[in-house]
Coordinates of C-alpha atoms in Angstrom, one line a residue:
M68 CA -20.0 9.1 19.9
M69 CA -18.5 9.1 16.3
E70 CA -20.8 9.8 13.4
S71 CA -21.7 7.0 10.9
T72 CA -18.9 7.1 8.5
Y73 CA -18.3 4.9 5.4
P74 CA -15.1 4.8 3.3
T75 CA -14.9 6.9 0.0
T76 CA -12.9 5.7 -2.8
R77 CA -10.4 8.3 -2.1
D78 CA -10.1 7.3 1.5
I79 CA -9.4 3.8 0.3
A80 CA -7.0 4.7 -2.3
R81 CA -5.1 7.0 0.1
W82 CA -5.0 4.2 2.8
W83 CA -3.9 1.6 0.2
K84 CA -1.1 3.9 -1.3
D85 CA 0.0 5.9 1.6
V86 CA -0.4 3.5 4.5
L87 CA -0.1 0.1 3.2
K88 CA 2.3 1.3 0.4
C89 CA 0.6 -0.7 -2.3
P90 CA 1.6 -4.2 -1.0
K91 CA 2.0 -6.9 -3.6
H92 CA 3.7 -9.6 -1.3
V93 CA 1.3 -10.5 1.9
I94 CA 2.0 -12.9 4.8
A95 CA -1.2 -14.2 6.0
P96 CA -2.7 -14.3 9.4
M97 CA -1.6 -17.9 10.6
V98 CA -2.6 -19.1 14.2
D99 CA 0.4 -19.7 16.3
A100 CA 2.7 -18.7 13.0
S101 CA 2.5 -15.2 12.1
E102 CA 4.1 -14.0 15.2
L103 CA 6.5 -11.0 15.3
P104 CA 9.8 -12.9 14.9
W105 CA 8.1 -14.7 11.9
R106 CA 6.9 -11.4 10.5
M107 CA 10.4 -9.7 10.8
L108 CA 11.9 -12.6 9.1
S109 CA 9.2 -12.5 6.2
R110 CA 9.9 -8.7 5.9
R111 CA 13.5 -9.3 5.7
Y112 CA 12.7 -11.4 2.5
G113 CA 10.4 -9.1 0.6
A114 CA 6.9 -9.2 2.5
D115 CA 5.4 -6.0 2.2
L116 CA 2.3 -6.4 4.4
C117 CA 1.8 -8.8 7.5
F118 CA -1.2 -10.1 9.5
T119 CA -1.0 -10.8 13.0
P120 CA -2.2 -14.4 14.1
M121 CA -5.8 -14.8 14.6
I122 CA -6.8 -13.0 17.9
H123 CA -10.2 -14.1 19.9
S124 CA -12.0 -10.8 20.3
K125 CA -13.9 -11.9 23.4
N126 CA -10.6 -13.0 25.2
F127 CA -8.9 -9.7 24.0
V128 CA -11.6 -7.5 25.4
K129 CA -12.1 -9.2 28.8
D130 CA -8.5 -10.7 29.5
Q131 CA -6.1 -7.8 30.2
K132 CA -3.1 -10.4 30.2
Y133 CA -4.1 -11.8 26.8
R134 CA -4.8 -8.3 25.4
N135 CA -1.3 -7.1 26.6
E136 CA 0.5 -10.0 25.0
N137 CA -0.9 -9.2 21.7
I138 CA -0.5 -5.4 21.9
N139 CA 2.9 -5.9 22.9
A140 CA 3.7 -8.0 19.9
C141 CA 2.5 -5.2 17.7
K142 CA 4.6 -2.3 19.1
C143 CA 7.7 -3.0 16.9
L144 CA 8.1 0.1 14.6
E145 CA 9.9 -2.0 12.0
D146 CA 6.9 -4.1 11.8
R147 CA 4.7 -1.9 9.8
P148 CA 2.4 -1.8 7.7
L149 CA 0.5 -4.4 9.9
I150 CA -3.0 -5.6 10.0
M151 CA -4.5 -7.2 13.3
Q152 CA -7.0 -10.0 12.6
F153 CA -9.8 -10.8 15.0
C154 CA -12.3 -13.5 15.0
G155 CA -15.7 -13.5 16.6
N156 CA -19.4 -13.1 16.1
D157 CA -20.7 -10.4 18.3
P158 CA -20.5 -7.0 16.9
K159 CA -20.2 -5.1 20.2
V160 CA -17.3 -7.3 21.4
L161 CA -15.4 -6.9 17.9
T162 CA -16.1 -3.2 18.0
E163 CA -14.6 -3.0 21.6
A164 CA -11.7 -5.2 20.5
A165 CA -11.1 -2.8 17.5
I166 CA -11.0 0.2 19.9
F167 CA -8.3 -1.2 22.0
A168 CA -6.2 -2.3 18.9
K169 CA -6.5 0.8 16.7
D170 CA -3.5 2.6 17.9
Y171 CA -1.3 -0.4 17.3
C172 CA -1.8 -1.4 13.7
D173 CA -2.9 -0.1 10.3
G174 CA -6.1 -1.9 10.0
I175 CA -8.6 -4.5 11.5
D176 CA -9.3 -7.7 9.7
I177 CA -12.3 -9.8 10.4
N178 CA -11.8 -13.7 10.1
L179 CA -14.4 -15.0 7.9
G180 CA -12.3 -17.6 6.4
C181 CA -11.2 -20.3 9.1
P182 CA -12.6 -23.7 8.1
Q183 CA -11.4 -25.6 11.2
K184 CA -13.4 -27.6 13.5
I185 CA -12.6 -25.0 16.6
A186 CA -14.1 -22.3 14.4
K187 CA -17.2 -24.3 14.0
T188 CA -17.3 -24.9 17.7
G189 CA -16.7 -21.1 18.4
H190 CA -19.0 -20.1 15.7
Y191 CA -16.5 -17.8 13.8
G192 CA -14.4 -17.7 10.8
A193 CA -16.0 -19.5 7.6
F194 CA -18.8 -20.7 9.6
L195 CA -20.4 -17.4 9.8
Q196 CA -20.7 -17.2 5.8
D197 CA -24.2 -17.7 5.5
E198 CA -25.2 -15.4 8.3
W199 CA -24.9 -12.3 5.9
K200 CA -26.9 -9.9 8.2
L201 CA -24.5 -10.6 11.2
I202 CA -21.4 -10.1 9.0
E203 CA -22.9 -6.7 7.8
N204 CA -23.6 -5.6 11.5
I205 CA -20.2 -6.5 12.4
V206 CA -18.5 -4.5 9.7
K207 CA -20.9 -1.5 10.1
S208 CA -20.4 -1.4 13.8
I209 CA -16.7 -1.0 13.5
N210 CA -17.1 1.5 10.8
Q211 CA -19.5 3.5 13.0
N212 CA -17.5 3.5 16.1
V213 CA -13.8 3.1 15.4
G214 CA -11.7 5.3 13.2
I215 CA -9.6 2.4 11.6
P216 CA -9.8 0.7 8.2
I217 CA -11.5 -2.8 7.9
S218 CA -10.6 -5.7 5.9
C219 CA -12.1 -9.2 5.5
K220 CA -10.7 -12.6 4.5
I221 CA -13.3 -14.8 3.1
R222 CA -13.7 -18.3 1.4
V223 CA -15.6 -18.9 -1.9
F224 CA -18.8 -20.8 -2.3
E225 CA -19.3 -23.3 -4.7
D226 CA -21.8 -21.1 -6.4
V227 CA -19.9 -18.3 -8.2
E228 CA -22.9 -15.8 -8.3
K229 CA -23.6 -16.4 -4.6
T230 CA -19.6 -15.5 -3.8
V231 CA -20.0 -12.2 -5.7
R232 CA -23.2 -11.3 -3.8
Y233 CA -21.4 -12.1 -0.7
A234 CA -18.4 -9.9 -1.7
K235 CA -20.5 -7.1 -2.7
M236 CA -22.6 -7.2 0.6
I237 CA -19.2 -7.0 2.6
E238 CA -17.9 -4.1 0.4
A239 CA -21.2 -2.3 0.8
A240 CA -21.2 -2.6 4.6
G241 CA -17.8 -0.6 4.7
C242 CA -15.0 -3.2 4.0
W243 CA -12.0 -1.4 2.7
M244 CA -10.0 -4.4 1.5
L245 CA -11.0 -8.1 0.6
T246 CA -8.9 -11.1 0.9
V247 CA -10.5 -13.9 -1.1
H248 CA -9.1 -17.4 -0.4
G249 CA -10.1 -19.6 -3.5
R250 CA -11.1 -22.7 -1.7
T251 CA -14.5 -23.6 -0.1
I252 CA -15.0 -24.5 3.3
A253 CA -15.0 -28.0 2.7
Q254 CA -11.4 -27.9 1.2
K255 CA -9.2 -28.4 4.3
G256 CA -6.8 -31.1 5.5
V257 CA -6.4 -33.8 2.9
M258 CA -9.2 -32.6 1.0
T259 CA -7.5 -29.3 0.3
G260 CA -6.8 -29.5 -3.4
L261 CA -6.4 -26.3 -5.4
A262 CA -7.7 -22.9 -5.1
N263 CA -9.9 -21.7 -7.6
W264 CA -8.4 -18.6 -9.5
N265 CA -11.1 -18.1 -11.7
I266 CA -13.8 -17.3 -8.9
I267 CA -11.2 -14.7 -7.5
K268 CA -11.1 -13.1 -10.9
I269 CA -14.8 -12.6 -11.1
V270 CA -15.0 -11.3 -7.6
R271 CA -12.1 -8.9 -8.3
E272 CA -14.1 -7.6 -11.2
S273 CA -17.3 -7.2 -9.3
V274 CA -15.9 -5.1 -6.4
S275 CA -14.1 -1.7 -6.3
I276 CA -12.1 -2.1 -3.2
P277 CA -8.5 -3.6 -3.2
V278 CA -8.5 -7.5 -3.2
L279 CA -5.7 -9.9 -2.2
A280 CA -5.7 -13.5 -3.6
N281 CA -4.8 -16.3 -1.4
G282 CA -4.1 -20.1 -2.6
N283 CA -1.6 -21.8 -4.8
I284 CA 1.4 -19.7 -4.0
Q285 CA 4.6 -22.0 -3.9
Y286 CA 7.3 -20.0 -5.6
L287 CA 7.7 -16.1 -6.6
S288 CA 6.8 -16.9 -10.3
D289 CA 3.4 -18.0 -8.9
V290 CA 2.8 -14.4 -7.6
Q291 CA 2.6 -12.9 -11.0
K292 CA 0.8 -15.8 -12.6
C293 CA -1.9 -15.1 -9.9
I294 CA -1.8 -11.3 -10.7
D295 CA -2.0 -11.8 -14.3
A296 CA -4.8 -14.5 -14.1
T297 CA -7.1 -12.7 -11.4
G298 CA -6.2 -9.0 -11.7
V299 CA -6.0 -8.9 -8.0
N300 CA -3.9 -6.0 -6.2
G301 CA -1.7 -8.5 -4.3
V302 CA -1.1 -12.0 -3.4
M303 CA -1.3 -13.5 0.1
S304 CA 0.8 -16.6 1.2
A305 CA 0.5 -18.9 4.2
E306 CA 1.9 -22.5 3.7
G307 CA 4.1 -21.5 1.1
S308 CA 6.0 -19.1 3.1
L309 CA 6.2 -21.4 6.2
H310 CA 8.2 -23.9 4.1
N311 CA 10.4 -21.2 2.5
P312 CA 10.2 -17.8 4.3
A313 CA 12.3 -16.2 1.3
L314 CA 9.5 -17.2 -1.1
F315 CA 8.8 -13.4 -1.8
A316 CA 12.5 -12.7 -2.6
G317 CA 12.6 -15.5 -5.1
I318 CA 15.4 -17.4 -3.6
Q319 CA 15.8 -20.7 -1.9
P320 CA 18.2 -20.7 0.8
N321 CA 19.4 -23.7 2.7
V322 CA 17.3 -24.7 5.6
W323 CA 19.8 -23.9 8.5
Q324 CA 20.4 -20.5 7.2
V325 CA 16.7 -19.3 7.6
A326 CA 16.2 -21.3 10.7
L327 CA 19.2 -19.7 12.4
E328 CA 18.0 -16.2 11.4
Y329 CA 14.7 -17.0 12.7
I330 CA 16.1 -18.2 16.0
H331 CA 18.3 -15.2 16.4
L332 CA 14.8 -13.1 15.7
V333 CA 13.2 -15.1 18.6
K334 CA 16.0 -14.3 21.1
Q335 CA 15.4 -10.6 20.0
F336 CA 11.6 -10.9 20.2
P337 CA 10.6 -13.9 22.5
C338 CA 7.6 -15.9 21.6
P339 CA 6.2 -19.2 22.7
M340 CA 8.4 -22.3 22.1
S341 CA 5.5 -23.9 20.5
Y342 CA 5.5 -21.4 17.7
S343 CA 9.3 -21.8 17.1
R344 CA 9.0 -25.7 17.2
G345 CA 6.3 -25.4 14.7
H346 CA 8.3 -23.2 12.3
L347 CA 11.4 -25.2 12.5
F348 CA 9.5 -28.6 11.8
K349 CA 7.9 -26.7 8.7
I350 CA 11.5 -25.4 7.4
F351 CA 13.1 -28.7 7.9
H352 CA 10.2 -31.0 6.9
H353 CA 12.1 -32.6 4.0
V354 CA 15.1 -33.5 5.8
L355 CA 13.3 -34.8 9.0
V356 CA 11.5 -37.3 6.9
M357 CA 14.9 -39.2 6.3
E358 CA 15.7 -42.0 8.5
D359 CA 19.3 -40.5 9.0
N360 CA 17.8 -37.6 10.9
Y361 CA 15.2 -39.3 12.9
D362 CA 17.3 -38.3 15.9
L363 CA 17.3 -34.9 15.2
R364 CA 13.5 -35.0 14.5
E365 CA 13.2 -36.4 18.1
A366 CA 15.5 -33.9 19.4
L367 CA 13.4 -31.0 18.0
G368 CA 10.2 -32.4 19.4
K369 CA 11.4 -32.8 22.9
G370 CA 13.5 -29.8 23.0
K371 CA 12.7 -27.5 26.0
S372 CA 14.7 -24.2 25.2
I373 CA 15.7 -22.3 22.3
E374 CA 19.1 -23.3 22.7
C375 CA 18.2 -26.9 21.9
F376 CA 16.5 -25.8 18.9
E377 CA 19.5 -24.1 17.8
D378 CA 21.7 -27.2 18.4
V379 CA 19.5 -29.0 15.9
C380 CA 20.0 -26.4 13.3
N381 CA 24.0 -26.6 13.8
Q382 CA 23.9 -30.3 13.7
L383 CA 21.8 -30.2 10.4
K384 CA 24.3 -27.6 9.1
E385 CA 27.2 -30.1 9.9
R386 CA 25.6 -33.0 8.2
Y387 CA 24.6 -31.4 5.1
E388 CA 26.9 -28.2 4.4
P389 CA 29.4 -30.5 2.7
Y390 CA 26.8 -31.6 0.2
F391 CA 25.7 -28.1 -0.2
H392 CA 29.3 -27.4 -1.5
A393 CA 29.1 -29.8 -4.2
K394 CA 29.9 -33.1 -2.3
E395 CA 28.1 -36.0 -4.0
W396 CA 24.9 -37.3 -2.5
S397 CA 22.7 -40.2 -3.1
P398 CA 19.3 -40.0 -1.5
K399 CA 17.7 -43.4 -0.6
N400 CA 14.3 -42.2 0.5
P401 CA 11.9 -42.4 -2.5
L402 CA 10.1 -39.3 -1.3
I403 CA 13.2 -37.3 -1.5
L404 CA 14.2 -38.6 -5.0
N405 CA 11.0 -36.9 -6.3
L406 CA 11.9 -33.4 -4.9
P407 CA 12.7 -30.7 -7.4
F408 CA 15.7 -29.5 -5.1
P409 CA 17.9 -31.3 -2.5
P410 CA 16.1 -31.6 0.8
W411 CA 18.3 -29.1 2.8
I412 CA 17.1 -26.3 0.2
C413 CA 13.7 -24.4 1.1
Q414 CA 11.1 -25.6 -1.0
P415 CA 7.3 -26.0 -0.7
Y416 CA 5.5 -29.1 0.4
E417 CA 3.3 -30.2 -2.3
R418 CA 0.0 -32.0 -0.9
P419 CA -1.1 -34.8 -2.8
P420 CA -4.3 -34.4 -4.8
P421 CA -7.4 -35.3 -2.8
S422 CA -8.4 -38.0 -5.6
V423 CA -5.2 -40.1 -4.6
H424 CA -6.0 -40.0 -0.8
P425 CA -7.4 -43.3 0.7
N426 CA -10.0 -41.4 2.2
Y427 CA -11.2 -39.6 -1.0
N428 CA -14.3 -41.6 -1.3
K429 CA -15.2 -41.0 2.4
S430 CA -14.8 -37.3 2.3
R431 CA -18.3 -36.6 3.6
N432 CA -17.8 -38.6 6.6
F433 CA -14.1 -37.6 7.2
E434 CA -14.6 -35.5 10.3
Q435 CA -16.7 -38.5 11.9
E436 CA -14.0 -41.1 10.9
N437 CA -11.0 -38.9 12.1
Q438 CA -13.0 -38.4 15.4
T439 CA -13.4 -42.1 15.7
K440 CA -9.6 -42.5 14.8
I441 CA -8.7 -40.3 17.8
Y442 CA -10.7 -42.4 20.5
N443 CA -9.6 -45.9 18.9
T444 CA -5.7 -45.3 19.3
D445 CA -5.4 -45.8 23.0
V446 CA -2.3 -47.3 24.4
V447 CA -2.0 -49.4 27.8
V448 CA 0.7 -48.0 30.1
G449 CA 0.8 -49.9 33.3
E450 CA -2.6 -50.6 34.8
N451 CA -4.2 -47.5 32.8
T452 CA -5.2 -47.0 29.2
I453 CA -4.3 -43.6 27.8
S454 CA -4.4 -41.9 24.4
K455 CA -1.4 -41.9 22.0
K456 CA -1.6 -38.0 22.2
R457 CA -1.0 -38.1 25.8
L458 CA 1.5 -40.7 25.5
K459 CA 3.5 -38.4 23.1
R460 CA 3.0 -35.4 25.5
M461 CA 4.4 -37.5 28.4
N462 CA 7.4 -38.6 26.2
R463 CA 8.3 -34.9 25.4
K464 CA 8.1 -34.2 29.2
G465 CA 10.2 -37.1 30.1
L466 CA 7.5 -38.8 32.1
T467 CA 7.3 -42.6 32.4
C468 CA 4.1 -42.9 34.3
L469 CA 0.9 -41.2 35.0
P470 CA 0.7 -38.8 37.5
T471 CA -0.2 -40.3 41.0
R472 CA -3.3 -38.0 41.3
I473 CA -5.9 -39.6 39.0
R474 CA -8.5 -37.2 38.0
D475 CA -11.3 -39.7 37.6
D476 CA -10.8 -40.7 41.2
R477 CA -12.1 -37.4 42.7
K478 CA -15.6 -37.2 44.2
L479 CA -17.7 -35.3 41.9
E480 CA -20.5 -33.1 43.4
V481 CA -23.3 -31.4 41.6
C482 CA -23.6 -27.6 41.4
L483 CA -25.5 -26.0 44.2
Q484 CA -27.4 -23.7 42.1
P485 CA -31.1 -24.7 41.9
D486 CA -32.2 -26.5 38.6
C487 CA -28.8 -27.0 37.5
S488 CA -27.3 -30.6 37.0
N489 CA -23.8 -29.6 36.1
I490 CA -20.8 -30.8 37.9
A491 CA -19.4 -28.2 40.4
G492 CA -15.8 -27.0 40.2
A493 CA -13.5 -29.1 42.4
K494 CA -11.8 -25.7 43.4
C495 CA -14.9 -23.6 43.6
D496 CA -15.7 -22.3 47.2
R497 CA -19.2 -21.9 46.4
K498 CA -19.5 -25.5 44.9
L499 CA -20.8 -24.1 41.6
C500 CA -20.4 -25.2 38.2
R501 CA -18.5 -22.7 35.8
I502 CA -21.4 -21.3 34.1
C503 CA -23.3 -20.6 37.6
C504 CA -20.2 -19.4 39.1
S505 CA -19.5 -16.9 36.2
T506 CA -23.0 -15.5 36.4
K507 CA -23.0 -15.1 40.2
C508 CA -19.6 -13.4 39.9
K509 CA -20.6 -10.9 37.2
T510 CA -23.9 -10.2 39.2
E511 CA -22.1 -9.5 42.7
I512 CA -19.0 -8.3 41.3
V513 CA -16.7 -10.9 43.1
D514 CA -13.9 -13.3 42.2
C515 CA -13.6 -17.0 42.1
V516 CA -10.1 -18.4 42.6
G517 CA -11.1 -21.9 41.6
H518 CA -12.7 -21.0 38.2
R519 CA -10.3 -18.1 37.8
I520 CA -12.7 -15.5 37.5
H521 CA -11.6 -12.0 38.3
M522 CA -14.5 -9.6 38.2
Q523 CA -13.8 -7.7 41.4
S524 CA -10.0 -7.6 40.5
Q525 CA -10.6 -6.2 37.2
K526 CA -13.5 -3.7 38.4
D527 CA -10.7 -0.8 38.4
I528 CA -9.1 -1.7 35.0
G529 CA -11.8 -0.1 33.0
S530 CA -13.2 -0.6 29.8
P531 CA -12.2 0.8 26.4
E532 CA -12.6 4.3 25.5
K533 CA -15.8 5.5 27.4
M534 CA -17.8 5.7 24.3
E535 CA -21.3 4.3 23.3
I536 CA -21.3 1.4 20.7
V537 CA -24.0 1.9 18.2
D538 CA -26.3 -0.9 17.5
V539 CA -26.8 -1.4 13.7

């Protein structure tokens, strides 16, 4: 068992200077977006430090396949310095995850800033920001049991003094670096608005550890403006870099150039196609909203291979390269007319301010309205009624009708566990629900193929380093 250790000012300074190399330009942790090919592309264009996509600590500890996939994506020697970000709410699980990951990165980041509904359901991210004791225990536990620097990414409160106390608490628990996103938990989606640099400045002046600022970075000039306004050590970009991966280089290349570069990196460092598709939609956003390119937008959405994506890039190049070389071009779409640059040039997507959005006055009920909207957009296909989301998925797969086996027609059986009224798994040999089956498998060290629970199979895999995790 390691002795309790807390970072000294000298430790933090040495890590910041010698390991992280005093990063000024930082790529944010982005779900399904800051994967290895994108990190390599970003480093090519001036990124000093990159974060991995958010990793679920519980899955990382318990699922060897999931763990190996994430670790293998962090073994590239050119992809350093690198910080792995984890989400979770259990100090012991996060500590175990850090033990597994410590040899493949230069730091562990705790996600305390995700405002999305999935984070609320999973009870992590920004939805932990009122549970200060839990956050303190998480940071302390990793400090006491794992020899690796810890950073935290947070959102601000509307109350400035509360934000300062929050940051100081995290620093006192043993945090080495703090990333402050200058938006509150309510500022998301159409209600995003501008990040508050003033609060970031006050936080920076209140702590002694390095601070990164996140929010409002669309061009390279914004980086220095942010540093001058807040006094932070570096600036993190998320959405800005997705639309222009060359943001930190201060250039705005044509969209097909960076798209083809990215595709080449994907061939070198394979990643899920959904990641690549998402990146290309971001890069091509301004050209794909034009009616002349609806065919390419559809091709990109339905593409089933990286070669299909490459073909879309080449077609865009063929259509717009003549204009890039001074051929006269007259846009018809009013959205394109208002852009500062031609649509084939990488440039940021500027969200309209919340005040002009039709749902602005209904923002308090936004999530409820959005949920209603999902269920009220059904489409009739033959004799069945399905959601538009499922119809879109069917079109992407080339399906014209629903599968012959309708899930709702199966016979539902109640879990055989006494006092349990849940529905039993259709493929569970024990006729138990997932919760009861999981408990039984863990108790008796057995497997359940139907529920994909492999306790007996993983018995010999072992756990992280044989060391006791200290409760704090």
